[in-house]
Each structure stands twice: as C-alpha cells, then as structure tokens.
Amino acid sequence: MERNVPEIEKLISPKQKTVRRILSHLLFFLVGAGLLYLFYRGAAQEGIKRYEEDLLGRDGWGNFLTLAGAETEKTFDSPIFKARIPFNAIAPYWKEENVPGDSAREMFVRTSWDGQNFTDWMEVESLGPLRDNDPQPNRTYPEVPLLVEGRFFQYRFVLKRADGGMSAPKISDLKITYIDSRTSKIKKIGNWLKRLTKSSLAAEQGPSIVSRAGWGSPDPYGSLFKGTSQYWDPSYVPVTQVFLHHTVFTNQTDPAAAVRAIWEYHTYTRGWGDIGYNYLIDQNGTIYEGRFGGDNVVGGHVYGYNQGSLGVAGIGCFETASSSCQGASPPSPAMLTSLTTLLGWKSANYEFNPNTTQTFCSNGGCLNLWTISGHKDAGSTTCPGNLIYDQLQTIRERTWNNKFGWALSAKQVDYEVIRFGNYATDRSITIRFKNTGTAAWSNTTNRILLKTANPEGRFSPFQGTGWVDAQTPAILTEASVAPGQIGSFTFNLQSPANAHGYYWESFRLVSEGNSNFNQFFTLIIQAPSYNWEFQGVSHSKNSVQMAPGETQTITLWAKNVGTATWTK
C-alpha cells in the first residue's frame, strides 16, 4: 500500500531532496553549534562554587578535640552549621596525633536541606596522602567528598583509647569544604548535544569516553595551572596494573556534576591541580576521562602505587558495612559492561594479562597482586567496597574476553624527553608505536596519520618544517605494519622563541577517513630553558694546562641561543 505522501513532497525531485537534506543537516549542525556555544559560555560564567571553613573554635570545644583525664571514649557532636551555599559535595579534613588506626578515631557527617530533617550519620573514611609527592601529606582527608546535597551539616567525632594511661588521640585544625558543581538548565543542552554526537563517538575505535570538555571540566586541556606551583606535571610510566575505586555516598542524578565535584576537591582542597583518577564510570555505563595527560599518565589514587597503575572509579557507594553507603546496591550491569569493555581495551593497548597475578613494583615497594585489584589491596581502606570487590574475578574474566578484537589499537614505545638547544631550529624526531590491534597499518590505503590532539585539530606551537599540514606532523613511515609489529613516524619540531621550560604536546593516531584510535599520546618537550642561554663556540687558548699561580688571558666566543639581547 502506498504511504500517504503530501502533494508538495511528490513535486520535489530526488536531486532537490538531496540538496534539502544537506541543507537541513547543515542547519541542524549550526543550531547545535550555537547551543554548544551557549552551554559553554553559561558554564564558564556560572562556574563551580566552593567554600572552606574552620570548624574548631565555633563548636565550644576550643582549638582541638581530645580525651581528658582517664577517659577512654568520648563522642563530640558539633552544633548545626549552615553552609554559605547549597552544596552537592562536602568533605571534612583535619590533623591528628596519637591515632594508631581508625579504631581510635571515627568521624561522621550528616546533612540537611532545612536544618531539621537530616540524613543518617555518614562515616567519613579517612586517608592520608594518595598522590605521590602529595602537597599536604600531614593532613587526614577522605579520598573523595561525600557526594550528597544539602544546605546544613553537622559532624561527629568519636575518640577512643584502650586505657586511660595511653596517649589520648588529638584532633586539630579541623576544616570543611563544600562544593556546588551543579549547573543551570543550560546543561541540558550540553547533554542533548552529547547524545547527538554519541553515534560518531561510537564509530571510533575503543569505547565511547566523555572528554574532560564534555563533562564540563574548568580545565579541559590541562593548562589552567601551567606556570604556577599548583601545576601537576604529567609524568608517564607504562601501565601494567589496574586499581578499582568507588566514590562513596551519592544521592545525585547528575553524574557529570559528581565528576566536577571530585575534580574541584582533588584540584583545590587537596591541592593536586587535577583529578586523581584516570577514568570514572557512572551507573548508566558512561565513561568519563579523568586525569589529564593521555595514555600512561600517572594519577593519584593509591599512595605509593600510582606509577604504572591505572585508577578507575565507579561513581557510587558499594560498601554495605559503611554508614556512608545508605541503601547500597551493586554496580549496575551497564557500569560493569563499560568497566570490562574499558579494561579490555586498555589491556590490549598496554599488553597486560587482566586475569593473572603479578609482582607489581612501584615507588611504594613491591606487592603480589592481581593485575585488576581493588584499592584495599594496596592500602588501608575498604575501597572499592565489597559490592565491587566480591565481583573482581568476574570482572577479570569479562575483561579478558573483551581484550581481543580491537581493530585499531596502539602502544606508545618511546617516552624520551625531547630537548631543544636552539630556538626556531628543526629537530627531527622519531616516535614509535606498537600495533596492538588486529588490523594491519598502511601508509598507502587508509593511511595511518599522526595528528595533533587535545583538542583535535589543534595548531601546535612546536610545528617544524615538512609537516603534512598544520594538524598532521607525519604519515606512517613503513609501507605496512602487521599486528604485533612496530610502526614509526618521523617529523620535525621547532621551539618557538617565547617557549621556556617543559611542555606536554598531545598527538593521536588516525586511520585516514578519520577513523580515530580514540587514544591520545603525549610527548614531553623541553624548550631552551632560559632567556639567558648560550652555547660555547670557541676559545683563543689551545693549552689545556695552567701552572699554580699562573695568569693567562683567554678569549671565549659564545653564541646567544636565548631570547634576550646581550649588552655590555
């Protein structure tokens, strides 16, 4: 039966229909781009709100909490505090003495919208440093803030000791930070656009991952703190180990807001300059990019065991024995599917067996671990919670099954620092990648290209001569690279005259036709270090000896390779 077609439609030729379809797609793209601009402009204007407050001295107990006399246990319940803003994340932190373990000190927080109806008391699982070279190693923090909404809060400390003759635990310098990382209604436009682009993301190799820009990071490309003491220099160690985490209590329906809250807490409250996890996954199965820097970047999630490990956090609370996990439910099938897909892809990229044990050595020492382990296997914590931990063997087996079949996958082989001695002078470099996928690479058909990344289409200030174009440094050198073999890219870099110090330049591999490997790799570049830089050229004295007390006149010729002009 013929469908009911409007008469006007019957008058349009196939060619006209094609033109109309193209124009409609173009209009759709332009409208989407305009909405995307509005989204980012609104998000930038609104920003994430964060406040930190001192609590001791406002609660009637003075400047510290401790046990008096022969007391062996005491509970300290604070007054009810009203936050300056509504919040969706909250975290206390403090200094402590004479606390041999968590049994000597317990800390709880509860929150409320009206100051009368409160949540249950939520235990704050406290930890010391997580990031290597932690800027605040002497404070006790939770790994992540409690992801709970409210306007009022109250805290409770329980201090204990075995007998009155022991040194009493002491709490001082108690502070709290609360964060509002939610955005206005314009965020819905961003979510809508993200759904529209999902099909193109899924066409890339590897799982679909929401970029830092996609989840609304205030520092999408890792440059916000460049040149300041807060900048967390990316460093790289090939990944051979995975640690799983959870983000503790959350009563929120916007996972991206939770990611922003964790970023804010790690970046500012803990002073790290970035989020500590490499990836985060919500209950819908959405994967979020974490720590800036690309493949093999060292994060901050297991103190002493960050180098060579990948940190992945499930957004939610998965420890049934914790009061922070009120009504805890297991990770959803969607979360587990995305987790095992991500880890299968990464185990292919990094060439490790996800279902075996190993001796994993990092700067904290050596441990015998499963290649996919929980945070608790390398630290004193319940993270990632028993509801994830009890499924680790299933996760390993599913990851193993997902390791194979990735057509385009690569492992970076070279990590040397690229150092320049002169400005505006080509330096030829070769960077090599191992083909860890199942498809052969070619430099003739569907050529494998090295392109700039983070963001894609970026113009590199280090572009040298001979690039294919401004976003493409090189084409695969070898005619063909079979799976398991090494491919190379040779190209020129130049240091611009205004560059100094270290830079992290991001690149990606693309199969021509824009089939993205969905990975990006980073080169560490050291520009000529100082404005006042020279190279020795020659000298006027051929003798290499001077007798004790002898005076000689020697003329030195030096080349000014810095950016400043020399004057007498």
Coordinates of C-alpha atoms in Angstrom, one line a residue:
M1 CA 0.0 0.0 0.0
E2 CA 1.4 3.4 -1.0
R3 CA 2.1 5.6 2.0
N4 CA 0.2 8.9 2.2
V5 CA 2.7 11.5 0.8
P6 CA 1.8 15.2 0.8
E7 CA 1.3 16.6 -2.7
I8 CA 4.1 19.1 -2.3
E9 CA 6.6 16.3 -1.5
K10 CA 5.7 14.5 -4.8
L11 CA 6.8 17.6 -6.7
I12 CA 10.3 17.5 -5.3
S13 CA 12.9 15.7 -7.5
P14 CA 15.4 13.3 -5.9
K15 CA 18.2 15.9 -6.5
Q16 CA 16.2 18.6 -4.8
K17 CA 15.5 16.2 -1.9
T18 CA 19.3 15.6 -1.6
V19 CA 20.0 19.3 -1.5
R20 CA 17.3 19.8 1.0
R21 CA 18.6 17.0 3.2
I22 CA 22.1 18.5 3.1
L23 CA 20.8 22.0 4.0
S24 CA 18.7 20.6 6.9
H25 CA 21.8 18.8 8.2
L26 CA 23.8 22.0 7.9
L27 CA 21.1 24.0 9.7
F28 CA 21.0 21.3 12.4
F29 CA 24.8 21.5 12.8
L30 CA 24.7 25.3 13.0
V31 CA 21.9 25.3 15.6
G32 CA 23.8 22.6 17.6
A33 CA 27.0 24.6 17.4
G34 CA 25.2 27.7 18.6
L35 CA 23.6 25.8 21.5
L36 CA 27.0 24.3 22.4
Y37 CA 28.5 27.8 22.5
L38 CA 25.7 29.0 24.8
F39 CA 26.3 25.9 27.0
Y40 CA 30.0 26.6 27.4
R41 CA 29.5 30.3 27.8
G42 CA 26.9 29.7 30.5
A43 CA 29.0 27.1 32.3
A44 CA 32.1 29.4 32.2
Q45 CA 30.1 32.3 33.7
E46 CA 28.4 30.2 36.3
G47 CA 31.4 28.1 37.4
I48 CA 31.9 25.7 40.3
K49 CA 31.3 27.2 43.7
R50 CA 33.5 26.1 46.7
Y51 CA 33.9 27.3 50.3
E52 CA 36.2 26.2 53.1
E53 CA 35.5 26.9 56.7
D54 CA 37.3 26.4 60.0
L55 CA 35.2 24.5 62.5
L56 CA 37.1 24.2 65.7
G57 CA 36.6 27.2 68.0
R58 CA 33.0 27.6 66.7
D59 CA 31.8 24.5 68.5
G60 CA 32.5 25.3 72.1
W61 CA 35.4 22.9 72.5
G62 CA 38.4 25.1 71.8
N63 CA 41.1 24.6 69.2
F64 CA 41.3 20.8 69.5
L65 CA 39.4 17.7 70.4
T66 CA 40.9 15.1 72.8
L67 CA 40.2 12.8 75.7
A68 CA 40.7 14.2 79.2
G69 CA 42.0 12.5 82.3
A70 CA 41.3 8.8 82.3
E71 CA 38.6 8.9 79.6
T72 CA 38.7 6.0 77.2
E73 CA 36.0 7.1 74.8
K74 CA 34.1 10.3 74.1
T75 CA 31.7 11.5 71.4
F76 CA 31.8 15.1 70.2
D77 CA 28.7 16.3 68.3
S78 CA 29.0 19.7 66.8
P79 CA 26.4 22.4 66.5
I80 CA 24.4 22.5 63.3
F81 CA 26.2 24.7 60.7
K82 CA 24.5 26.4 57.8
A83 CA 26.7 26.5 54.7
R84 CA 27.0 29.7 52.7
I85 CA 25.6 28.0 49.6
P86 CA 23.6 24.9 48.8
F87 CA 26.1 22.1 48.1
N88 CA 26.2 18.7 46.4
A89 CA 29.6 17.6 47.9
I90 CA 31.1 18.0 51.3
A91 CA 34.3 16.8 53.0
P92 CA 35.9 17.5 56.4
Y93 CA 39.7 17.2 56.9
W94 CA 42.0 17.7 59.8
K95 CA 45.3 17.0 61.5
E96 CA 45.6 14.2 64.1
E97 CA 48.0 12.9 66.7
N98 CA 48.2 9.6 68.6
V99 CA 45.8 7.9 66.2
P100 CA 47.3 4.4 65.6
G101 CA 44.3 3.3 63.5
D102 CA 40.8 4.1 62.5
S103 CA 39.5 2.3 65.6
A104 CA 40.9 5.2 67.7
R105 CA 39.0 7.8 65.8
E106 CA 35.8 7.7 63.9
M107 CA 34.4 10.7 62.0
F108 CA 30.8 11.2 60.7
V109 CA 28.9 13.9 58.9
R110 CA 25.2 14.3 58.2
T111 CA 23.4 16.9 56.1
S112 CA 20.0 18.5 55.7
W113 CA 18.2 20.9 53.5
D114 CA 16.2 22.6 56.3
G115 CA 18.4 22.1 59.4
Q116 CA 15.8 19.8 61.0
N117 CA 15.4 16.7 58.8
F118 CA 18.9 15.1 58.4
T119 CA 20.4 12.2 56.6
D120 CA 21.7 9.3 58.7
W121 CA 25.2 9.8 60.0
M122 CA 27.6 9.0 57.2
E123 CA 31.1 7.7 58.2
V124 CA 34.0 9.5 56.6
E125 CA 36.6 7.0 55.7
S126 CA 39.8 9.0 56.1
L127 CA 43.1 8.5 54.4
G128 CA 46.5 10.2 54.4
P129 CA 48.3 11.0 51.1
L130 CA 47.0 9.4 47.8
R131 CA 49.1 11.3 45.3
D132 CA 52.8 10.7 45.2
N133 CA 54.6 13.9 46.5
D134 CA 51.3 15.0 48.0
P135 CA 51.4 18.7 48.7
Q136 CA 49.6 18.2 52.1
P137 CA 51.0 14.9 53.5
N138 CA 50.3 15.7 57.2
R139 CA 46.5 16.1 56.9
T140 CA 43.8 13.5 57.0
Y141 CA 41.3 13.6 54.2
P142 CA 38.6 11.4 52.7
E143 CA 39.6 10.0 49.3
V144 CA 36.6 11.9 47.7
P145 CA 34.0 14.2 49.2
L146 CA 30.6 12.9 50.3
L147 CA 28.5 13.4 47.2
V148 CA 25.4 14.5 49.0
E149 CA 23.1 17.5 48.6
G150 CA 22.1 19.9 51.3
R151 CA 22.4 23.3 53.0
F152 CA 23.1 22.4 56.6
F153 CA 25.6 20.0 58.1
Q154 CA 26.8 18.6 61.4
Y155 CA 29.8 16.5 62.3
R156 CA 30.5 13.9 65.0
F157 CA 33.9 12.7 66.2
V158 CA 34.3 9.6 68.4
L159 CA 37.7 9.3 70.1
K160 CA 38.9 6.1 71.8
R161 CA 41.9 4.6 73.6
A162 CA 42.3 1.2 75.2
D163 CA 43.0 2.6 78.6
G164 CA 43.4 5.9 80.3
G165 CA 47.2 5.6 80.6
M166 CA 47.7 5.7 76.8
S167 CA 48.3 8.9 74.9
A168 CA 45.0 10.4 74.0
P169 CA 44.1 10.9 70.3
K170 CA 44.0 14.6 69.4
I171 CA 42.2 16.3 66.5
S172 CA 43.2 19.8 65.4
D173 CA 42.9 22.2 62.5
L174 CA 39.5 20.8 61.6
K175 CA 38.1 22.3 58.4
I176 CA 35.3 21.5 56.0
T177 CA 34.9 22.2 52.3
Y178 CA 31.6 22.1 50.5
I179 CA 31.1 22.4 46.8
D180 CA 28.3 23.1 44.3
S181 CA 29.3 21.7 41.0
R182 CA 25.7 21.7 39.5
T183 CA 24.9 23.8 36.5
S184 CA 21.9 25.7 35.3
K185 CA 19.2 24.5 32.8
I186 CA 21.6 25.2 30.0
K187 CA 23.4 22.0 31.0
K188 CA 20.5 20.1 29.4
I189 CA 21.6 21.5 26.1
G190 CA 25.1 20.0 26.6
N191 CA 23.6 16.6 27.5
W192 CA 21.4 16.8 24.4
L193 CA 24.4 17.6 22.2
K194 CA 26.4 14.8 23.8
R195 CA 23.6 12.3 22.9
L196 CA 23.6 13.6 19.4
T197 CA 27.3 13.0 19.0
K198 CA 27.3 9.6 20.6
S199 CA 27.0 7.8 17.2
S200 CA 30.1 9.5 15.9
L201 CA 32.0 8.7 19.1
A202 CA 30.9 5.1 18.9
A203 CA 32.3 4.9 15.3
E204 CA 35.8 5.5 16.8
Q205 CA 37.9 2.6 17.9
G206 CA 37.6 1.8 21.6
P207 CA 34.8 2.6 24.0
S208 CA 33.0 5.9 23.9
I209 CA 34.5 8.2 26.5
V210 CA 33.2 11.6 27.6
S211 CA 36.1 14.0 27.4
R212 CA 37.0 16.5 30.1
A213 CA 35.4 19.2 28.0
G214 CA 32.4 17.0 27.7
W215 CA 31.8 16.7 31.4
G216 CA 32.4 20.4 32.0
S217 CA 36.0 20.4 33.4
P218 CA 37.1 24.0 34.1
D219 CA 40.5 22.8 32.8
P220 CA 39.6 20.7 29.8
Y221 CA 43.1 20.6 28.3
G222 CA 45.3 20.6 31.4
S223 CA 46.7 24.1 31.0
L224 CA 44.9 26.1 33.7
F225 CA 47.7 26.0 36.2
K226 CA 50.6 25.9 33.8
G227 CA 53.5 28.1 35.1
T228 CA 52.1 28.0 38.7
S229 CA 53.1 26.0 41.8
Q230 CA 49.7 24.2 41.5
Y231 CA 50.5 22.7 38.2
W232 CA 50.7 18.9 38.4
D233 CA 53.3 18.0 35.8
P234 CA 52.2 14.9 33.8
S235 CA 54.6 12.0 34.2
Y236 CA 54.5 8.7 32.3
V237 CA 55.1 5.1 33.3
P238 CA 53.8 2.2 31.1
V239 CA 50.6 0.8 32.8
T240 CA 50.7 -2.9 34.0
Q241 CA 48.3 -2.7 36.9
V242 CA 44.7 -1.6 37.5
F243 CA 43.1 -0.4 40.8
L244 CA 39.4 -0.1 41.1
H245 CA 37.8 2.5 43.4
H246 CA 34.3 3.9 44.4
T247 CA 33.3 7.5 45.1
V248 CA 31.4 6.7 48.3
F249 CA 27.9 8.1 49.0
T250 CA 26.0 9.8 46.3
N251 CA 22.3 10.8 46.2
Q252 CA 22.6 12.7 42.9
T253 CA 21.1 12.1 39.5
D254 CA 23.8 14.1 37.6
P255 CA 27.0 12.0 37.4
A256 CA 28.8 14.7 35.5
A257 CA 28.2 17.1 38.4
A258 CA 29.7 14.4 40.7
V259 CA 32.8 14.2 38.5
R260 CA 33.1 18.0 38.6
A261 CA 32.8 18.0 42.4
I262 CA 35.6 15.4 42.7
W263 CA 37.8 17.4 40.3
E264 CA 37.2 20.5 42.4
Y265 CA 38.0 18.7 45.6
H266 CA 41.2 17.0 44.3
T267 CA 42.3 20.1 42.5
Y268 CA 41.8 22.8 45.2
T269 CA 41.0 21.2 48.5
R270 CA 43.8 18.6 48.2
G271 CA 45.9 20.9 46.2
W272 CA 46.7 18.5 43.4
G273 CA 45.9 20.6 40.4
D274 CA 43.8 17.9 38.8
I275 CA 41.6 14.9 39.5
G276 CA 43.4 11.8 40.7
Y277 CA 41.5 9.0 38.8
N278 CA 42.3 8.2 35.2
Y279 CA 38.7 7.2 34.4
L280 CA 35.3 7.3 36.2
I281 CA 32.2 5.3 35.3
D282 CA 28.6 6.0 36.3
Q283 CA 25.7 3.6 36.8
N284 CA 24.4 4.3 33.3
G285 CA 27.7 3.0 32.0
T286 CA 29.0 6.4 30.9
I287 CA 32.8 6.6 31.0
Y288 CA 34.4 9.9 31.9
E289 CA 38.0 11.0 31.1
G290 CA 39.9 11.8 34.4
R291 CA 43.4 12.9 34.9
F292 CA 44.8 15.0 32.0
G293 CA 47.7 13.6 30.0
G294 CA 46.5 10.7 27.9
D295 CA 47.8 7.1 27.9
N296 CA 50.1 6.0 30.7
V297 CA 49.8 9.3 32.7
V298 CA 50.5 8.8 36.4
G299 CA 47.4 9.6 38.5
G300 CA 46.8 10.0 42.2
H301 CA 44.6 7.2 43.7
V302 CA 46.8 4.6 45.6
Y303 CA 49.6 6.2 47.5
G304 CA 53.0 4.7 46.7
Y305 CA 51.5 2.6 43.8
N306 CA 50.4 5.2 41.3
Q307 CA 53.4 4.8 38.9
G308 CA 52.5 2.1 36.4
S309 CA 48.9 1.8 37.5
L310 CA 45.5 2.8 36.1
G311 CA 42.9 4.2 38.5
V312 CA 39.2 3.6 37.6
A313 CA 36.4 4.8 40.0
G314 CA 32.8 3.7 40.0
I315 CA 30.5 6.6 40.8
G316 CA 28.5 5.4 43.7
C317 CA 29.0 3.7 47.1
F318 CA 29.5 0.0 47.2
E319 CA 30.4 -0.9 50.8
T320 CA 27.4 -2.4 52.6
A321 CA 29.1 -2.2 56.0
S322 CA 29.6 1.6 55.8
S323 CA 27.1 4.1 57.1
S324 CA 28.1 6.3 54.1
C325 CA 26.5 3.7 51.7
Q326 CA 22.9 4.1 52.8
G327 CA 20.9 1.6 50.8
A328 CA 23.9 0.5 48.8
S329 CA 23.2 -1.6 45.7
P330 CA 25.6 -3.5 43.5
P331 CA 27.1 -1.8 40.4
S332 CA 24.7 -1.9 37.6
P333 CA 25.0 -4.2 34.6
A334 CA 25.7 -1.1 32.4
M335 CA 28.6 0.0 34.8
L336 CA 30.1 -3.5 34.7
T337 CA 29.8 -3.7 30.9
S338 CA 31.5 -0.4 30.4
L339 CA 34.2 -1.2 33.0
T340 CA 35.1 -4.5 31.5
T341 CA 35.0 -3.0 28.0
L342 CA 37.3 -0.2 29.0
L343 CA 39.7 -2.5 30.8
G344 CA 39.6 -5.0 27.9
W345 CA 40.6 -2.2 25.5
K346 CA 43.3 -0.9 27.9
S347 CA 44.7 -4.4 28.4
A348 CA 45.0 -4.7 24.6
N349 CA 46.6 -1.2 24.4
Y350 CA 49.1 -1.9 27.2
E351 CA 49.6 -5.6 26.5
F352 CA 48.9 -7.0 30.0
N353 CA 47.0 -10.1 31.1
P354 CA 43.9 -8.9 33.0
N355 CA 43.3 -12.2 34.6
T356 CA 46.5 -13.2 36.4
T357 CA 48.7 -12.3 39.3
Q358 CA 52.0 -10.4 39.3
T359 CA 54.6 -8.8 41.4
F360 CA 53.8 -5.1 40.9
C361 CA 56.6 -2.7 41.9
S362 CA 56.2 1.0 42.2
N363 CA 57.8 3.7 44.3
G364 CA 56.0 2.3 47.4
G365 CA 57.6 -1.1 47.1
C366 CA 56.5 -4.4 45.6
L367 CA 53.2 -6.3 46.1
N368 CA 51.9 -9.6 44.8
L369 CA 48.6 -8.5 43.2
W370 CA 46.0 -9.5 40.6
T371 CA 46.5 -7.2 37.6
I372 CA 43.0 -5.9 38.3
S373 CA 42.8 -5.3 42.1
G374 CA 40.9 -3.1 44.5
H375 CA 42.3 -0.1 46.2
K376 CA 42.2 -2.0 49.5
D377 CA 44.8 -4.5 48.2
A378 CA 47.4 -1.8 48.3
G379 CA 46.1 0.5 51.1
S380 CA 44.3 0.6 54.4
T381 CA 40.8 1.2 53.1
T382 CA 37.5 -0.6 52.3
C383 CA 37.6 1.0 48.8
P384 CA 36.1 -0.1 46.3
G385 CA 33.5 -1.6 48.6
N386 CA 32.5 -5.2 48.9
L387 CA 29.9 -5.0 46.2
I388 CA 32.6 -4.4 43.6
Y389 CA 35.4 -6.3 45.3
D390 CA 33.4 -9.5 45.5
Q391 CA 32.9 -9.4 41.7
L392 CA 36.6 -8.9 40.9
Q393 CA 37.1 -12.3 39.5
T394 CA 34.1 -12.0 37.2
I395 CA 35.4 -8.5 36.2
R396 CA 38.8 -10.1 35.3
E397 CA 37.2 -12.8 33.2
R398 CA 34.9 -10.5 31.3
T399 CA 37.9 -8.1 30.8
W400 CA 39.9 -11.0 29.3
N401 CA 37.1 -11.8 26.9
N402 CA 36.9 -8.1 25.9
K403 CA 40.7 -7.8 25.3
F404 CA 40.6 -9.2 21.8
G405 CA 39.1 -7.9 18.6
W406 CA 40.1 -4.2 18.7
A407 CA 41.0 -3.4 15.1
L408 CA 42.9 -0.2 15.8
S409 CA 45.0 -0.1 18.9
A410 CA 48.4 1.2 19.7
K411 CA 51.0 1.2 22.4
Q412 CA 53.5 4.1 22.6
V413 CA 57.1 2.8 22.7
D414 CA 59.1 6.0 23.1
Y415 CA 58.9 8.3 26.1
E416 CA 62.1 10.2 26.0
V417 CA 62.0 13.9 26.7
I418 CA 62.5 16.0 23.5
R419 CA 65.1 18.7 24.4
F420 CA 65.9 21.7 22.3
G421 CA 69.2 23.6 22.3
N422 CA 68.2 26.3 19.9
Y423 CA 65.1 28.2 19.1
A424 CA 63.5 28.2 15.7
T425 CA 65.6 25.3 14.5
D426 CA 64.3 22.0 13.3
R427 CA 64.8 18.9 15.4
S428 CA 64.0 15.7 13.7
I429 CA 62.4 13.1 16.0
T430 CA 61.0 9.6 15.5
I431 CA 58.2 8.3 17.7
R432 CA 57.3 4.6 17.6
F433 CA 54.1 2.7 18.3
K434 CA 53.4 -1.0 18.5
N435 CA 50.4 -2.2 16.6
T436 CA 48.3 -3.9 19.4
G437 CA 45.2 -4.2 17.3
T438 CA 44.0 -6.8 14.9
A439 CA 44.2 -4.7 11.7
A440 CA 47.4 -4.0 9.7
W441 CA 48.5 -0.4 9.3
S442 CA 49.3 1.1 5.9
N443 CA 50.9 4.2 4.5
T444 CA 49.0 3.9 1.2
T445 CA 45.5 2.7 1.8
N446 CA 43.6 4.2 4.7
R447 CA 46.9 5.7 5.7
I448 CA 47.8 5.9 9.4
L449 CA 48.4 9.5 10.3
L450 CA 49.8 11.2 13.4
K451 CA 47.7 14.2 14.2
T452 CA 47.5 16.8 16.9
A453 CA 45.1 16.2 19.8
N454 CA 43.6 17.6 23.0
P455 CA 41.7 19.2 21.3
E456 CA 41.6 17.6 17.9
G457 CA 42.6 20.0 15.1
R458 CA 44.8 22.0 17.4
F459 CA 47.7 24.0 16.0
S460 CA 50.9 23.1 17.7
P461 CA 53.3 25.9 18.6
F462 CA 56.1 23.4 18.0
Q463 CA 55.3 22.7 14.3
G464 CA 58.5 22.2 12.3
T465 CA 59.1 22.2 8.6
G466 CA 57.8 19.3 6.4
W467 CA 54.5 18.6 8.2
V468 CA 51.7 17.2 6.0
D469 CA 49.5 20.1 7.2
A470 CA 49.2 22.2 10.4
Q471 CA 47.4 19.4 12.3
T472 CA 49.3 16.4 10.8
P473 CA 53.0 16.0 11.6
A474 CA 53.6 12.8 9.8
I475 CA 52.4 9.7 7.9
L476 CA 53.4 6.2 8.9
T477 CA 56.9 5.6 7.7
E478 CA 56.6 1.8 6.9
A479 CA 54.5 0.6 4.0
S480 CA 52.7 -1.8 6.3
V481 CA 52.8 -2.7 10.0
A482 CA 51.3 -6.0 10.9
P483 CA 49.7 -6.6 14.4
G484 CA 52.5 -7.0 16.9
Q485 CA 55.0 -5.0 14.9
I486 CA 56.4 -1.5 15.4
G487 CA 55.5 1.5 13.3
S488 CA 57.3 4.8 13.3
F489 CA 56.6 8.5 12.5
T490 CA 59.4 10.9 11.7
F491 CA 58.8 14.6 11.7
N492 CA 60.4 18.0 12.7
L493 CA 59.7 20.0 15.7
Q494 CA 60.8 23.6 16.4
S495 CA 60.8 25.5 19.7
P496 CA 59.2 28.9 19.3
A497 CA 61.1 31.9 20.6
N498 CA 58.8 32.6 23.5
A499 CA 58.9 29.0 24.9
H500 CA 60.7 28.0 28.0
G501 CA 60.6 25.1 30.4
Y502 CA 58.6 21.9 29.8
Y503 CA 55.6 21.3 27.5
W504 CA 53.3 18.4 27.0
E505 CA 52.2 18.0 23.4
S506 CA 49.4 15.7 22.6
F507 CA 49.0 13.6 19.5
R508 CA 46.7 10.9 18.2
L509 CA 46.7 8.2 15.6
V510 CA 44.1 8.3 12.9
S511 CA 43.3 5.9 10.0
E512 CA 42.7 8.2 7.0
G513 CA 39.0 8.7 6.6
N514 CA 39.0 9.9 10.3
S515 CA 38.7 6.6 12.0
N516 CA 40.2 7.7 15.3
F517 CA 42.1 5.3 17.5
N518 CA 40.3 7.1 20.4
Q519 CA 43.6 7.4 22.3
F520 CA 46.0 10.3 22.6
F521 CA 49.7 10.2 23.4
T522 CA 51.9 12.8 24.9
L523 CA 55.4 14.0 24.1
I524 CA 57.3 15.8 26.8
I525 CA 59.2 18.7 25.3
Q526 CA 61.9 20.8 27.0
A527 CA 62.3 24.2 25.3
P528 CA 65.6 26.1 25.7
S529 CA 65.5 26.7 29.4
Y530 CA 66.2 30.3 29.9
N531 CA 66.1 33.7 28.2
W532 CA 69.8 34.0 29.1
E533 CA 71.2 30.9 27.3
F534 CA 74.4 30.4 25.4
Q535 CA 76.4 27.8 23.6
G536 CA 80.2 27.8 23.7
V537 CA 81.7 28.2 20.2
S538 CA 85.5 28.5 20.6
H539 CA 88.3 29.9 22.7
S540 CA 91.7 31.5 22.0
K541 CA 93.9 29.2 24.1
N542 CA 94.9 25.8 22.9
S543 CA 96.8 24.8 26.1
V544 CA 94.8 22.7 28.5
Q545 CA 97.2 23.3 31.4
M546 CA 97.8 26.2 33.8
A547 CA 100.6 26.1 36.4
P548 CA 99.7 27.0 40.0
G549 CA 99.6 30.8 40.3
E550 CA 99.9 31.3 36.5
T551 CA 97.8 34.0 34.9
Q552 CA 96.7 33.7 31.3
T553 CA 94.3 35.7 29.1
I554 CA 91.7 33.6 27.4
T555 CA 89.1 34.8 25.0
L556 CA 85.8 32.9 24.8
W557 CA 83.3 33.1 22.0
A558 CA 79.7 32.2 22.8
K559 CA 76.6 32.1 20.7
N560 CA 73.4 33.7 22.2
V561 CA 70.8 31.0 21.9
G562 CA 68.4 32.6 24.3
T563 CA 65.7 35.2 23.7
A564 CA 67.2 38.2 25.4
T565 CA 69.7 40.6 23.8
W566 CA 73.1 40.8 25.4
T567 CA 74.5 44.3 26.2
K568 CA 77.8 45.4 27.8

